[in-house]
Amino acid sequence: MGIHDGHRERVFEKFARNGFVGLNEHEKLEIILFFSIPRPDTNEIAHKLLDKYKTIANVMDAPVYELEKFPHVTNRTAYLFKMIKETASLYEIEKCLDKNYMTVPEEFGTFFQLSLANSTVEKMMAITLDSRGRVRDRGIIISEGDVSGVGVNARALMELVLRSKATEVVIAHNHPGNIAFPSKD
């Protein structure tokens, strides 16, 4: 028996008791790696990934071709990281969508941020509400632009408002380059 015998089971047991609370960063990453790397020691791989990328979020954001340079990390592992990131985003969006009422700016902000987070082009999005703040239509893309701008499609916006019989509408758009200065247009 080696010192690593039963390691995966011990880490899983720690996770089963408290989730990620109380686990070291490398153990959190190890658990993820267990699902795509069946045999080799994932502890060493997790440490190497964290040495280079510093955080699990940075590992998940790393390009697939870079991740594949690590021993035992295949494109299957790299895409698992991408799927986890997308699944977490989808989970949060669907929690927002499940709300029948949205009344405070933070709720709208969270919804729009999550909905537009992975977009590589600017998009104009709307949520329509009735007079009591009940959501009628949510996350409707009104118009799509390019990497540096999006036009307001007034006709599409008005059609949405009329079709959903809304009395209120909240619109937002993203800045994929993270530069939130308004354009000249």
mmCIF file of N, CA and C in Angstrom, residues 32-168:
data_model
loop_
_atom_site.group_PDB
_atom_site.id
_atom_site.type_symbol
_atom_site.label_atom_id
_atom_site.label_comp_id
_atom_site.label_asym_id
_atom_site.label_seq_id
_atom_site.Cartn_x
_atom_site.Cartn_y
_atom_site.Cartn_z
ATOM 1 N N ILE A 32 -12.231 18.099 -9.504
ATOM 2 C CA ILE A 32 -12.645 18.304 -10.896
ATOM 3 C C ILE A 32 -11.842 17.384 -11.813
ATOM 4 N N LEU A 33 -10.546 17.312 -11.573
ATOM 5 C CA LEU A 33 -9.674 16.483 -12.410
ATOM 6 C C LEU A 33 -10.002 14.995 -12.297
ATOM 7 N N PHE A 34 -10.524 14.563 -11.156
ATOM 8 C CA PHE A 34 -10.896 13.155 -10.985
ATOM 9 C C PHE A 34 -11.824 12.685 -12.106
ATOM 10 N N PHE A 35 -12.691 13.593 -12.591
ATOM 11 C CA PHE A 35 -13.707 13.208 -13.564
ATOM 12 C C PHE A 35 -13.175 13.065 -14.980
ATOM 13 N N SER A 36 -11.977 13.579 -15.238
ATOM 14 C CA SER A 36 -11.447 13.456 -16.600
ATOM 15 C C SER A 36 -10.087 12.765 -16.652
ATOM 16 N N ILE A 37 -9.467 12.576 -15.504
ATOM 17 C CA ILE A 37 -8.169 11.903 -15.446
ATOM 18 C C ILE A 37 -8.327 10.725 -14.485
ATOM 19 N N PRO A 38 -8.588 9.534 -15.016
ATOM 20 C CA PRO A 38 -8.969 8.419 -14.156
ATOM 21 C C PRO A 38 -7.855 7.802 -13.309
ATOM 22 N N ARG A 39 -6.612 7.796 -13.760
ATOM 23 C CA ARG A 39 -5.598 7.052 -13.036
ATOM 24 C C ARG A 39 -4.453 7.868 -12.443
ATOM 25 N N PRO A 40 -3.806 8.723 -13.198
ATOM 26 C CA PRO A 40 -2.619 9.401 -12.629
ATOM 27 C C PRO A 40 -2.941 10.239 -11.399
ATOM 28 N N ASP A 41 -1.894 10.586 -10.666
ATOM 29 C CA ASP A 41 -2.003 11.402 -9.457
ATOM 30 C C ASP A 41 -2.427 12.818 -9.839
ATOM 31 N N THR A 42 -3.651 13.173 -9.536
ATOM 32 C CA THR A 42 -4.161 14.499 -9.896
ATOM 33 C C THR A 42 -3.664 15.586 -8.952
ATOM 34 N N ASN A 43 -3.137 15.200 -7.796
ATOM 35 C CA ASN A 43 -2.606 16.173 -6.843
ATOM 36 C C ASN A 43 -1.479 16.971 -7.490
ATOM 37 N N GLU A 44 -0.552 16.274 -8.102
ATOM 38 C CA GLU A 44 0.591 16.932 -8.743
ATOM 39 C C GLU A 44 0.135 17.808 -9.909
ATOM 40 N N ILE A 45 -0.815 17.321 -10.698
ATOM 41 C CA ILE A 45 -1.335 18.087 -11.833
ATOM 42 C C ILE A 45 -2.013 19.361 -11.331
ATOM 43 N N ALA A 46 -2.825 19.239 -10.274
ATOM 44 C CA ALA A 46 -3.514 20.405 -9.706
ATOM 45 C C ALA A 46 -2.512 21.445 -9.224
ATOM 46 N N HIS A 47 -1.469 20.997 -8.543
ATOM 47 C CA HIS A 47 -0.443 21.927 -8.066
ATOM 48 C C HIS A 47 0.242 22.644 -9.234
ATOM 49 N N LYS A 48 0.566 21.916 -10.290
ATOM 50 C CA LYS A 48 1.231 22.530 -11.445
ATOM 51 C C LYS A 48 0.333 23.554 -12.135
ATOM 52 N N LEU A 49 -0.948 23.209 -12.272
ATOM 53 C CA LEU A 49 -1.894 24.155 -12.883
ATOM 54 C C LEU A 49 -2.021 25.418 -12.040
ATOM 55 N N LEU A 50 -2.120 25.258 -10.731
ATOM 56 C CA LEU A 50 -2.258 26.424 -9.847
ATOM 57 C C LEU A 50 -0.960 27.223 -9.759
ATOM 58 N N ASP A 51 0.191 26.558 -9.873
ATOM 59 C CA ASP A 51 1.458 27.294 -9.893
ATOM 60 C C ASP A 51 1.493 28.247 -11.080
ATOM 61 N N LYS A 52 1.001 27.795 -12.222
ATOM 62 C CA LYS A 52 1.032 28.642 -13.423
ATOM 63 C C LYS A 52 -0.094 29.674 -13.423
ATOM 64 N N TYR A 53 -1.322 29.247 -13.112
ATOM 65 C CA TYR A 53 -2.490 30.120 -13.286
ATOM 66 C C TYR A 53 -2.989 30.785 -12.001
ATOM 67 N N LYS A 54 -2.479 30.388 -10.860
ATOM 68 C CA LYS A 54 -2.759 30.996 -9.543
ATOM 69 C C LYS A 54 -4.139 30.712 -8.956
ATOM 70 N N THR A 55 -5.191 30.680 -9.766
ATOM 71 C CA THR A 55 -6.540 30.431 -9.245
ATOM 72 C C THR A 55 -7.266 29.422 -10.131
ATOM 73 N N ILE A 56 -8.297 28.804 -9.583
ATOM 74 C CA ILE A 56 -9.111 27.876 -10.365
ATOM 75 C C ILE A 56 -9.819 28.625 -11.486
ATOM 76 N N ALA A 57 -10.271 29.844 -11.220
ATOM 77 C CA ALA A 57 -10.924 30.646 -12.260
ATOM 78 C C ALA A 57 -9.974 30.874 -13.436
ATOM 79 N N ASN A 58 -8.726 31.168 -13.139
ATOM 80 C CA ASN A 58 -7.756 31.375 -14.217
ATOM 81 C C ASN A 58 -7.486 30.082 -14.982
ATOM 82 N N VAL A 59 -7.494 28.958 -14.288
ATOM 83 C CA VAL A 59 -7.336 27.664 -14.972
ATOM 84 C C VAL A 59 -8.494 27.479 -15.946
ATOM 85 N N MET A 60 -9.716 27.758 -15.494
ATOM 86 C CA MET A 60 -10.888 27.575 -16.343
ATOM 87 C C MET A 60 -10.918 28.548 -17.505
ATOM 88 N N ASP A 61 -10.284 29.705 -17.348
ATOM 89 C CA ASP A 61 -10.225 30.698 -18.428
ATOM 90 C C ASP A 61 -9.058 30.475 -19.381
ATOM 91 N N ALA A 62 -8.132 29.614 -19.021
ATOM 92 C CA ALA A 62 -6.943 29.397 -19.851
ATOM 93 C C ALA A 62 -7.332 28.764 -21.188
ATOM 94 N N PRO A 63 -6.611 29.112 -22.245
ATOM 95 C CA PRO A 63 -6.903 28.511 -23.556
ATOM 96 C C PRO A 63 -6.663 27.002 -23.543
ATOM 97 N N VAL A 64 -7.469 26.291 -24.285
ATOM 98 C CA VAL A 64 -7.384 24.833 -24.357
ATOM 99 C C VAL A 64 -5.978 24.404 -24.759
ATOM 100 N N TYR A 65 -5.402 25.059 -25.764
ATOM 101 C CA TYR A 65 -4.075 24.644 -26.248
ATOM 102 C C TYR A 65 -3.000 24.790 -25.169
ATOM 103 N N GLU A 66 -3.158 25.745 -24.252
ATOM 104 C CA GLU A 66 -2.194 25.885 -23.156
ATOM 105 C C GLU A 66 -2.382 24.778 -22.123
ATOM 106 N N LEU A 67 -3.627 24.492 -21.801
ATOM 107 C CA LEU A 67 -3.907 23.457 -20.803
ATOM 108 C C LEU A 67 -3.405 22.093 -21.258
ATOM 109 N N GLU A 68 -3.512 21.840 -22.549
ATOM 110 C CA GLU A 68 -3.099 20.543 -23.086
ATOM 111 C C GLU A 68 -1.583 20.323 -23.007
ATOM 112 N N LYS A 69 -0.838 21.350 -22.681
ATOM 113 C CA LYS A 69 0.618 21.216 -22.535
ATOM 114 C C LYS A 69 0.994 20.542 -21.218
ATOM 115 N N PHE A 70 0.063 20.478 -20.289
ATOM 116 C CA PHE A 70 0.331 19.853 -18.997
ATOM 117 C C PHE A 70 0.199 18.337 -19.132
ATOM 118 N N PRO A 71 1.068 17.584 -18.453
ATOM 119 C CA PRO A 71 0.975 16.126 -18.516
ATOM 120 C C PRO A 71 -0.410 15.634 -18.063
ATOM 121 N N HIS A 72 -0.977 14.728 -18.832
ATOM 122 C CA HIS A 72 -2.260 14.071 -18.557
ATOM 123 C C HIS A 72 -3.472 14.978 -18.762
ATOM 124 N N VAL A 73 -3.273 16.236 -19.112
ATOM 125 C CA VAL A 73 -4.406 17.127 -19.374
ATOM 126 C C VAL A 73 -4.700 17.069 -20.871
ATOM 127 N N THR A 74 -5.811 16.449 -21.220
ATOM 128 C CA THR A 74 -6.217 16.320 -22.617
ATOM 129 C C THR A 74 -7.242 17.394 -22.940
ATOM 130 N N ASN A 75 -7.666 17.418 -24.197
ATOM 131 C CA ASN A 75 -8.704 18.390 -24.539
ATOM 132 C C ASN A 75 -10.002 18.073 -23.802
ATOM 133 N N ARG A 76 -10.204 16.830 -23.425
ATOM 134 C CA ARG A 76 -11.388 16.453 -22.646
ATOM 135 C C ARG A 76 -11.376 17.162 -21.282
ATOM 136 N N THR A 77 -10.222 17.208 -20.649
ATOM 137 C CA THR A 77 -10.085 17.909 -19.370
ATOM 138 C C THR A 77 -10.269 19.406 -19.563
ATOM 139 N N ALA A 78 -9.631 19.946 -20.595
ATOM 140 C CA ALA A 78 -9.740 21.385 -20.861
ATOM 141 C C ALA A 78 -11.191 21.779 -21.124
ATOM 142 N N TYR A 79 -11.905 20.964 -21.886
ATOM 143 C CA TYR A 79 -13.312 21.276 -22.160
ATOM 144 C C TYR A 79 -14.201 21.032 -20.944
ATOM 145 N N LEU A 80 -13.800 20.160 -20.053
ATOM 146 C CA LEU A 80 -14.530 20.001 -18.799
ATOM 147 C C LEU A 80 -14.491 21.321 -18.015
ATOM 148 N N PHE A 81 -13.321 21.957 -17.964
ATOM 149 C CA PHE A 81 -13.210 23.262 -17.297
ATOM 150 C C PHE A 81 -14.156 24.269 -17.941
ATOM 151 N N LYS A 82 -14.205 24.289 -19.262
ATOM 152 C CA LYS A 82 -15.071 25.235 -19.980
ATOM 153 C C LYS A 82 -16.539 24.932 -19.689
ATOM 154 N N MET A 83 -16.891 23.628 -19.630
ATOM 155 C CA MET A 83 -18.278 23.250 -19.344
ATOM 156 C C MET A 83 -18.696 23.647 -17.937
ATOM 157 N N ILE A 84 -17.789 23.485 -16.982
ATOM 158 C CA ILE A 84 -18.116 23.862 -15.603
ATOM 159 C C ILE A 84 -18.393 25.353 -15.532
ATOM 160 N N LYS A 85 -17.557 26.136 -16.180
ATOM 161 C CA LYS A 85 -17.733 27.590 -16.195
ATOM 162 C C LYS A 85 -19.075 27.965 -16.836
ATOM 163 N N GLU A 86 -19.378 27.372 -17.978
ATOM 164 C CA GLU A 86 -20.639 27.659 -18.663
ATOM 165 C C GLU A 86 -21.836 27.173 -17.850
ATOM 166 N N THR A 87 -21.712 26.026 -17.202
ATOM 167 C CA THR A 87 -22.801 25.483 -16.385
ATOM 168 C C THR A 87 -23.087 26.385 -15.189
ATOM 169 N N ALA A 88 -22.033 26.896 -14.560
ATOM 170 C CA ALA A 88 -22.226 27.815 -13.425
ATOM 171 C C ALA A 88 -22.961 29.068 -13.875
ATOM 172 N N SER A 89 -22.589 29.584 -15.025
ATOM 173 C CA SER A 89 -23.254 30.770 -15.566
ATOM 174 C C SER A 89 -24.717 30.463 -15.886
ATOM 175 N N LEU A 90 -24.961 29.336 -16.529
ATOM 176 C CA LEU A 90 -26.322 28.932 -16.859
ATOM 177 C C LEU A 90 -27.169 28.765 -15.601
ATOM 178 N N TYR A 91 -26.597 28.174 -14.581
ATOM 179 C CA TYR A 91 -27.291 27.985 -13.307
ATOM 180 C C TYR A 91 -27.746 29.334 -12.741
ATOM 181 N N GLU A 92 -26.844 30.299 -12.708
ATOM 182 C CA GLU A 92 -27.181 31.618 -12.152
ATOM 183 C C GLU A 92 -28.216 32.336 -13.017
ATOM 184 N N ILE A 93 -28.089 32.227 -14.328
ATOM 185 C CA ILE A 93 -29.069 32.857 -15.223
ATOM 186 C C ILE A 93 -30.450 32.243 -14.990
ATOM 187 N N GLU A 94 -30.509 30.919 -14.919
ATOM 188 C CA GLU A 94 -31.803 30.275 -14.736
ATOM 189 C C GLU A 94 -32.412 30.595 -13.381
ATOM 190 N N LYS A 95 -31.578 30.800 -12.358
ATOM 191 C CA LYS A 95 -32.114 31.236 -11.068
ATOM 192 C C LYS A 95 -32.738 32.619 -11.201
ATOM 193 N N CYS A 96 -32.096 33.503 -11.953
ATOM 194 C CA CYS A 96 -32.666 34.832 -12.188
ATOM 195 C C CYS A 96 -33.952 34.720 -13.005
ATOM 196 N N LEU A 97 -33.931 33.856 -14.009
ATOM 197 C CA LEU A 97 -35.103 33.703 -14.874
ATOM 198 C C LEU A 97 -36.293 33.141 -14.124
ATOM 199 N N ASP A 98 -36.032 32.394 -13.086
ATOM 200 C CA ASP A 98 -37.098 31.760 -12.332
ATOM 201 C C ASP A 98 -37.883 32.763 -11.492
ATOM 202 N N LYS A 99 -37.339 33.973 -11.361
ATOM 203 C CA LYS A 99 -38.039 34.984 -10.566
ATOM 204 C C LYS A 99 -39.235 35.513 -11.348
ATOM 205 N N ASN A 100 -40.355 35.608 -10.673
ATOM 206 C CA ASN A 100 -41.541 36.182 -11.296
ATOM 207 C C ASN A 100 -41.563 37.697 -11.177
ATOM 208 N N TYR A 101 -40.789 38.211 -10.217
ATOM 209 C CA TYR A 101 -40.727 39.649 -10.001
ATOM 210 C C TYR A 101 -39.276 40.088 -10.013
ATOM 211 N N MET A 102 -39.024 41.239 -10.604
ATOM 212 C CA MET A 102 -37.720 41.888 -10.507
ATOM 213 C C MET A 102 -38.032 43.353 -10.221
ATOM 214 N N THR A 103 -37.514 43.844 -9.113
ATOM 215 C CA THR A 103 -37.875 45.214 -8.739
ATOM 216 C C THR A 103 -36.683 46.107 -8.410
ATOM 217 N N VAL A 104 -35.558 45.531 -8.060
ATOM 218 C CA VAL A 104 -34.422 46.364 -7.664
ATOM 219 C C VAL A 104 -33.328 46.301 -8.726
ATOM 220 N N PRO A 105 -32.594 47.388 -8.890
ATOM 221 C CA PRO A 105 -31.554 47.447 -9.930
ATOM 222 C C PRO A 105 -30.552 46.297 -9.858
ATOM 223 N N GLU A 106 -30.227 45.841 -8.659
ATOM 224 C CA GLU A 106 -29.246 44.750 -8.516
ATOM 225 C C GLU A 106 -29.732 43.465 -9.192
ATOM 226 N N GLU A 107 -31.035 43.187 -9.115
ATOM 227 C CA GLU A 107 -31.570 41.983 -9.768
ATOM 228 C C GLU A 107 -31.418 42.068 -11.280
ATOM 229 N N PHE A 108 -31.736 43.230 -11.828
ATOM 230 C CA PHE A 108 -31.594 43.410 -13.271
ATOM 231 C C PHE A 108 -30.119 43.361 -13.661
ATOM 232 N N GLY A 109 -29.290 44.023 -12.872
ATOM 233 C CA GLY A 109 -27.855 44.045 -13.159
ATOM 234 C C GLY A 109 -27.261 42.646 -13.177
ATOM 235 N N THR A 110 -27.609 41.851 -12.184
ATOM 236 C CA THR A 110 -27.109 40.476 -12.116
ATOM 237 C C THR A 110 -27.566 39.685 -13.328
ATOM 238 N N PHE A 111 -28.840 39.799 -13.654
ATOM 239 C CA PHE A 111 -29.365 39.067 -14.801
ATOM 240 C C PHE A 111 -28.633 39.451 -16.087
ATOM 241 N N PHE A 112 -28.515 40.743 -16.347
ATOM 242 C CA PHE A 112 -27.867 41.182 -17.585
ATOM 243 C C PHE A 112 -26.383 40.808 -17.610
ATOM 244 N N GLN A 113 -25.705 40.968 -16.484
ATOM 245 C CA GLN A 113 -24.281 40.612 -16.442
ATOM 246 C C GLN A 113 -24.081 39.141 -16.760
ATOM 247 N N LEU A 114 -24.869 38.290 -16.139
ATOM 248 C CA LEU A 114 -24.736 36.852 -16.389
ATOM 249 C C LEU A 114 -25.127 36.485 -17.815
ATOM 250 N N SER A 115 -26.168 37.102 -18.314
ATOM 251 C CA SER A 115 -26.653 36.774 -19.656
ATOM 252 C C SER A 115 -25.687 37.192 -20.749
ATOM 253 N N LEU A 116 -24.982 38.282 -20.523
ATOM 254 C CA LEU A 116 -24.116 38.826 -21.569
ATOM 255 C C LEU A 116 -22.632 38.574 -21.321
ATOM 256 N N ALA A 117 -22.311 37.894 -20.237
ATOM 257 C CA ALA A 117 -20.913 37.741 -19.809
ATOM 258 C C ALA A 117 -20.010 37.105 -20.850
ATOM 259 N N ASN A 118 -20.477 36.126 -21.572
ATOM 260 C CA ASN A 118 -19.608 35.404 -22.506
ATOM 261 C C ASN A 118 -19.736 35.882 -23.946
ATOM 262 N N SER A 119 -20.457 36.954 -24.161
ATOM 263 C CA SER A 119 -20.652 37.462 -25.514
ATOM 264 C C SER A 119 -19.386 38.163 -26.012
ATOM 265 N N THR A 120 -19.052 37.922 -27.250
ATOM 266 C CA THR A 120 -17.866 38.555 -27.840
ATOM 267 C C THR A 120 -18.229 39.772 -28.680
ATOM 268 N N VAL A 121 -19.533 40.041 -28.820
ATOM 269 C CA VAL A 121 -19.997 41.231 -29.529
ATOM 270 C C VAL A 121 -20.972 41.983 -28.629
ATOM 271 N N GLU A 122 -21.165 43.265 -28.930
ATOM 272 C CA GLU A 122 -22.125 44.043 -28.138
ATOM 273 C C GLU A 122 -23.543 43.638 -28.515
ATOM 274 N N LYS A 123 -24.389 43.528 -27.496
ATOM 275 C CA LYS A 123 -25.794 43.169 -27.685
ATOM 276 C C LYS A 123 -26.657 44.090 -26.843
ATOM 277 N N MET A 124 -27.841 44.391 -27.356
ATOM 278 C CA MET A 124 -28.856 45.138 -26.619
ATOM 279 C C MET A 124 -29.909 44.125 -26.194
ATOM 280 N N MET A 125 -30.211 44.112 -24.894
ATOM 281 C CA MET A 125 -31.125 43.114 -24.345
ATOM 282 C C MET A 125 -32.211 43.818 -23.526
ATOM 283 N N ALA A 126 -33.374 43.189 -23.439
ATOM 284 C CA ALA A 126 -34.489 43.800 -22.703
ATOM 285 C C ALA A 126 -35.212 42.782 -21.829
ATOM 286 N N ILE A 127 -35.798 43.320 -20.760
ATOM 287 C CA ILE A 127 -36.732 42.587 -19.904
ATOM 288 C C ILE A 127 -37.981 43.456 -19.850
ATOM 289 N N THR A 128 -39.142 42.857 -20.075
ATOM 290 C CA THR A 128 -40.382 43.623 -19.973
ATOM 291 C C THR A 128 -41.131 43.210 -18.709
ATOM 292 N N LEU A 129 -41.848 44.185 -18.156
ATOM 293 C CA LEU A 129 -42.556 43.990 -16.885
ATOM 294 C C LEU A 129 -43.959 44.548 -16.990
ATOM 295 N N ASP A 130 -44.854 44.030 -16.166
ATOM 296 C CA ASP A 130 -46.171 44.644 -16.068
ATOM 297 C C ASP A 130 -46.119 45.729 -14.991
ATOM 298 N N SER A 131 -47.254 46.333 -14.699
ATOM 299 C CA SER A 131 -47.280 47.461 -13.763
ATOM 300 C C SER A 131 -46.932 47.083 -12.321
ATOM 301 N N ARG A 132 -46.962 45.791 -11.996
ATOM 302 C CA ARG A 132 -46.618 45.338 -10.647
ATOM 303 C C ARG A 132 -45.182 44.833 -10.532
ATOM 304 N N GLY A 133 -44.437 44.918 -11.636
ATOM 305 C CA GLY A 133 -43.055 44.457 -11.615
ATOM 306 C C GLY A 133 -42.917 42.978 -11.935
ATOM 307 N N ARG A 134 -44.006 42.358 -12.399
ATOM 308 C CA ARG A 134 -43.923 40.950 -12.797
ATOM 309 C C ARG A 134 -43.251 40.861 -14.163
ATOM 310 N N VAL A 135 -42.371 39.904 -14.299
ATOM 311 C CA VAL A 135 -41.636 39.731 -15.548
ATOM 312 C C VAL A 135 -42.563 39.152 -16.606
ATOM 313 N N ARG A 136 -42.603 39.816 -17.767
ATOM 314 C CA ARG A 136 -43.397 39.337 -18.909
ATOM 315 C C ARG A 136 -42.503 38.581 -19.895
ATOM 316 N N ASP A 137 -41.452 39.218 -20.353
ATOM 317 C CA ASP A 137 -40.446 38.605 -21.225
ATOM 318 C C ASP A 137 -39.088 38.937 -20.641
ATOM 319 N N ARG A 138 -38.192 37.973 -20.706
ATOM 320 C CA ARG A 138 -36.883 38.197 -20.103
ATOM 321 C C ARG A 138 -35.760 37.821 -21.045
ATOM 322 N N GLY A 139 -34.749 38.656 -21.036
ATOM 323 C CA GLY A 139 -33.541 38.352 -21.779
ATOM 324 C C GLY A 139 -33.716 38.288 -23.273
ATOM 325 N N ILE A 140 -34.525 39.165 -23.812
ATOM 326 C CA ILE A 140 -34.762 39.188 -25.252
ATOM 327 C C ILE A 140 -33.688 40.060 -25.903
ATOM 328 N N ILE A 141 -32.980 39.496 -26.869
ATOM 329 C CA ILE A 141 -31.968 40.262 -27.600
ATOM 330 C C ILE A 141 -32.694 41.159 -28.599
ATOM 331 N N ILE A 142 -32.527 42.463 -28.446
ATOM 332 C CA ILE A 142 -33.170 43.442 -29.316
ATOM 333 C C ILE A 142 -32.323 43.698 -30.556
ATOM 334 N N SER A 143 -31.015 43.799 -30.363
ATOM 335 C CA SER A 143 -30.116 43.981 -31.495
ATOM 336 C C SER A 143 -28.726 43.492 -31.137
ATOM 337 N N GLU A 144 -27.970 43.166 -32.161
ATOM 338 C CA GLU A 144 -26.618 42.660 -31.999
ATOM 339 C C GLU A 144 -25.699 43.474 -32.898
ATOM 340 N N GLY A 145 -24.554 43.862 -32.344
ATOM 341 C CA GLY A 145 -23.611 44.670 -33.107
ATOM 342 C C GLY A 145 -22.327 43.923 -33.381
ATOM 343 N N ASP A 146 -21.231 44.638 -33.218
ATOM 344 C CA ASP A 146 -19.920 44.020 -33.405
ATOM 345 C C ASP A 146 -19.124 44.192 -32.115
ATOM 346 N N VAL A 147 -17.809 44.094 -32.174
ATOM 347 C CA VAL A 147 -17.003 44.141 -30.956
ATOM 348 C C VAL A 147 -16.959 45.520 -30.315
ATOM 349 N N SER A 148 -17.349 46.552 -31.066
ATOM 350 C CA SER A 148 -17.212 47.897 -30.495
ATOM 351 C C SER A 148 -18.483 48.735 -30.496
ATOM 352 N N GLY A 149 -19.618 48.159 -30.870
ATOM 353 C CA GLY A 149 -20.834 48.948 -30.846
ATOM 354 C C GLY A 149 -22.068 48.141 -31.195
ATOM 355 N N VAL A 150 -23.206 48.679 -30.789
ATOM 356 C CA VAL A 150 -24.496 48.074 -31.117
ATOM 357 C C VAL A 150 -25.495 49.201 -31.291
ATOM 358 N N GLY A 151 -26.304 49.105 -32.320
ATOM 359 C CA GLY A 151 -27.335 50.106 -32.549
ATOM 360 C C GLY A 151 -28.604 49.750 -31.806
ATOM 361 N N VAL A 152 -29.422 50.733 -31.566
ATOM 362 C CA VAL A 152 -30.710 50.502 -30.912
ATOM 363 C C VAL A 152 -31.729 50.235 -32.010
ATOM 364 N N ASN A 153 -32.318 49.067 -31.990
ATOM 365 C CA ASN A 153 -33.354 48.720 -32.945
ATOM 366 C C ASN A 153 -34.689 49.090 -32.299
ATOM 367 N N ALA A 154 -35.100 50.341 -32.499
ATOM 368 C CA ALA A 154 -36.299 50.864 -31.846
ATOM 369 C C ALA A 154 -37.547 50.064 -32.233
ATOM 370 N N ARG A 155 -37.619 49.643 -33.486
ATOM 371 C CA ARG A 155 -38.789 48.885 -33.933
ATOM 372 C C ARG A 155 -38.889 47.550 -33.177
ATOM 373 N N ALA A 156 -37.783 46.827 -33.087
ATOM 374 C CA ALA A 156 -37.793 45.543 -32.380
ATOM 375 C C ALA A 156 -38.161 45.739 -30.910
ATOM 376 N N LEU A 157 -37.657 46.814 -30.299
ATOM 377 C CA LEU A 157 -37.970 47.106 -28.911
ATOM 378 C C LEU A 157 -39.463 47.390 -28.742
ATOM 379 N N MET A 158 -40.025 48.209 -29.611
ATOM 380 C CA MET A 158 -41.455 48.540 -29.511
ATOM 381 C C MET A 158 -42.328 47.314 -29.773
ATOM 382 N N GLU A 159 -41.945 46.487 -30.743
ATOM 383 C CA GLU A 159 -42.712 45.267 -31.006
ATOM 384 C C GLU A 159 -42.730 44.353 -29.780
ATOM 385 N N LEU A 160 -41.568 44.238 -29.109
ATOM 386 C CA LEU A 160 -41.491 43.427 -27.898
ATOM 387 C C LEU A 160 -42.406 43.974 -26.812
ATOM 388 N N VAL A 161 -42.359 45.265 -26.590
ATOM 389 C CA VAL A 161 -43.173 45.905 -25.551
ATOM 390 C C VAL A 161 -44.662 45.700 -25.837
ATOM 391 N N LEU A 162 -45.054 45.910 -27.077
ATOM 392 C CA LEU A 162 -46.464 45.755 -27.436
ATOM 393 C C LEU A 162 -46.910 44.290 -27.360
ATOM 394 N N ARG A 163 -46.074 43.383 -27.879
ATOM 395 C CA ARG A 163 -46.409 41.958 -27.874
ATOM 396 C C ARG A 163 -46.569 41.417 -26.445
ATOM 397 N N SER A 164 -45.709 41.870 -25.537
ATOM 398 C CA SER A 164 -45.767 41.352 -24.168
ATOM 399 C C SER A 164 -46.727 42.137 -23.275
ATOM 400 N N LYS A 165 -47.351 43.163 -23.844
ATOM 401 C CA LYS A 165 -48.281 44.011 -23.089
ATOM 402 C C LYS A 165 -47.611 44.588 -21.842
ATOM 403 N N ALA A 166 -46.382 45.035 -22.021
ATOM 404 C CA ALA A 166 -45.589 45.559 -20.915
ATOM 405 C C ALA A 166 -45.927 47.012 -20.627
ATOM 406 N N THR A 167 -45.795 47.376 -19.358
ATOM 407 C CA THR A 167 -45.908 48.787 -18.980
ATOM 408 C C THR A 167 -44.539 49.356 -18.634
ATOM 409 N N GLU A 168 -43.570 48.452 -18.438
ATOM 410 C CA GLU A 168 -42.207 48.874 -18.139
ATOM 411 C C GLU A 168 -41.239 48.000 -18.929
#
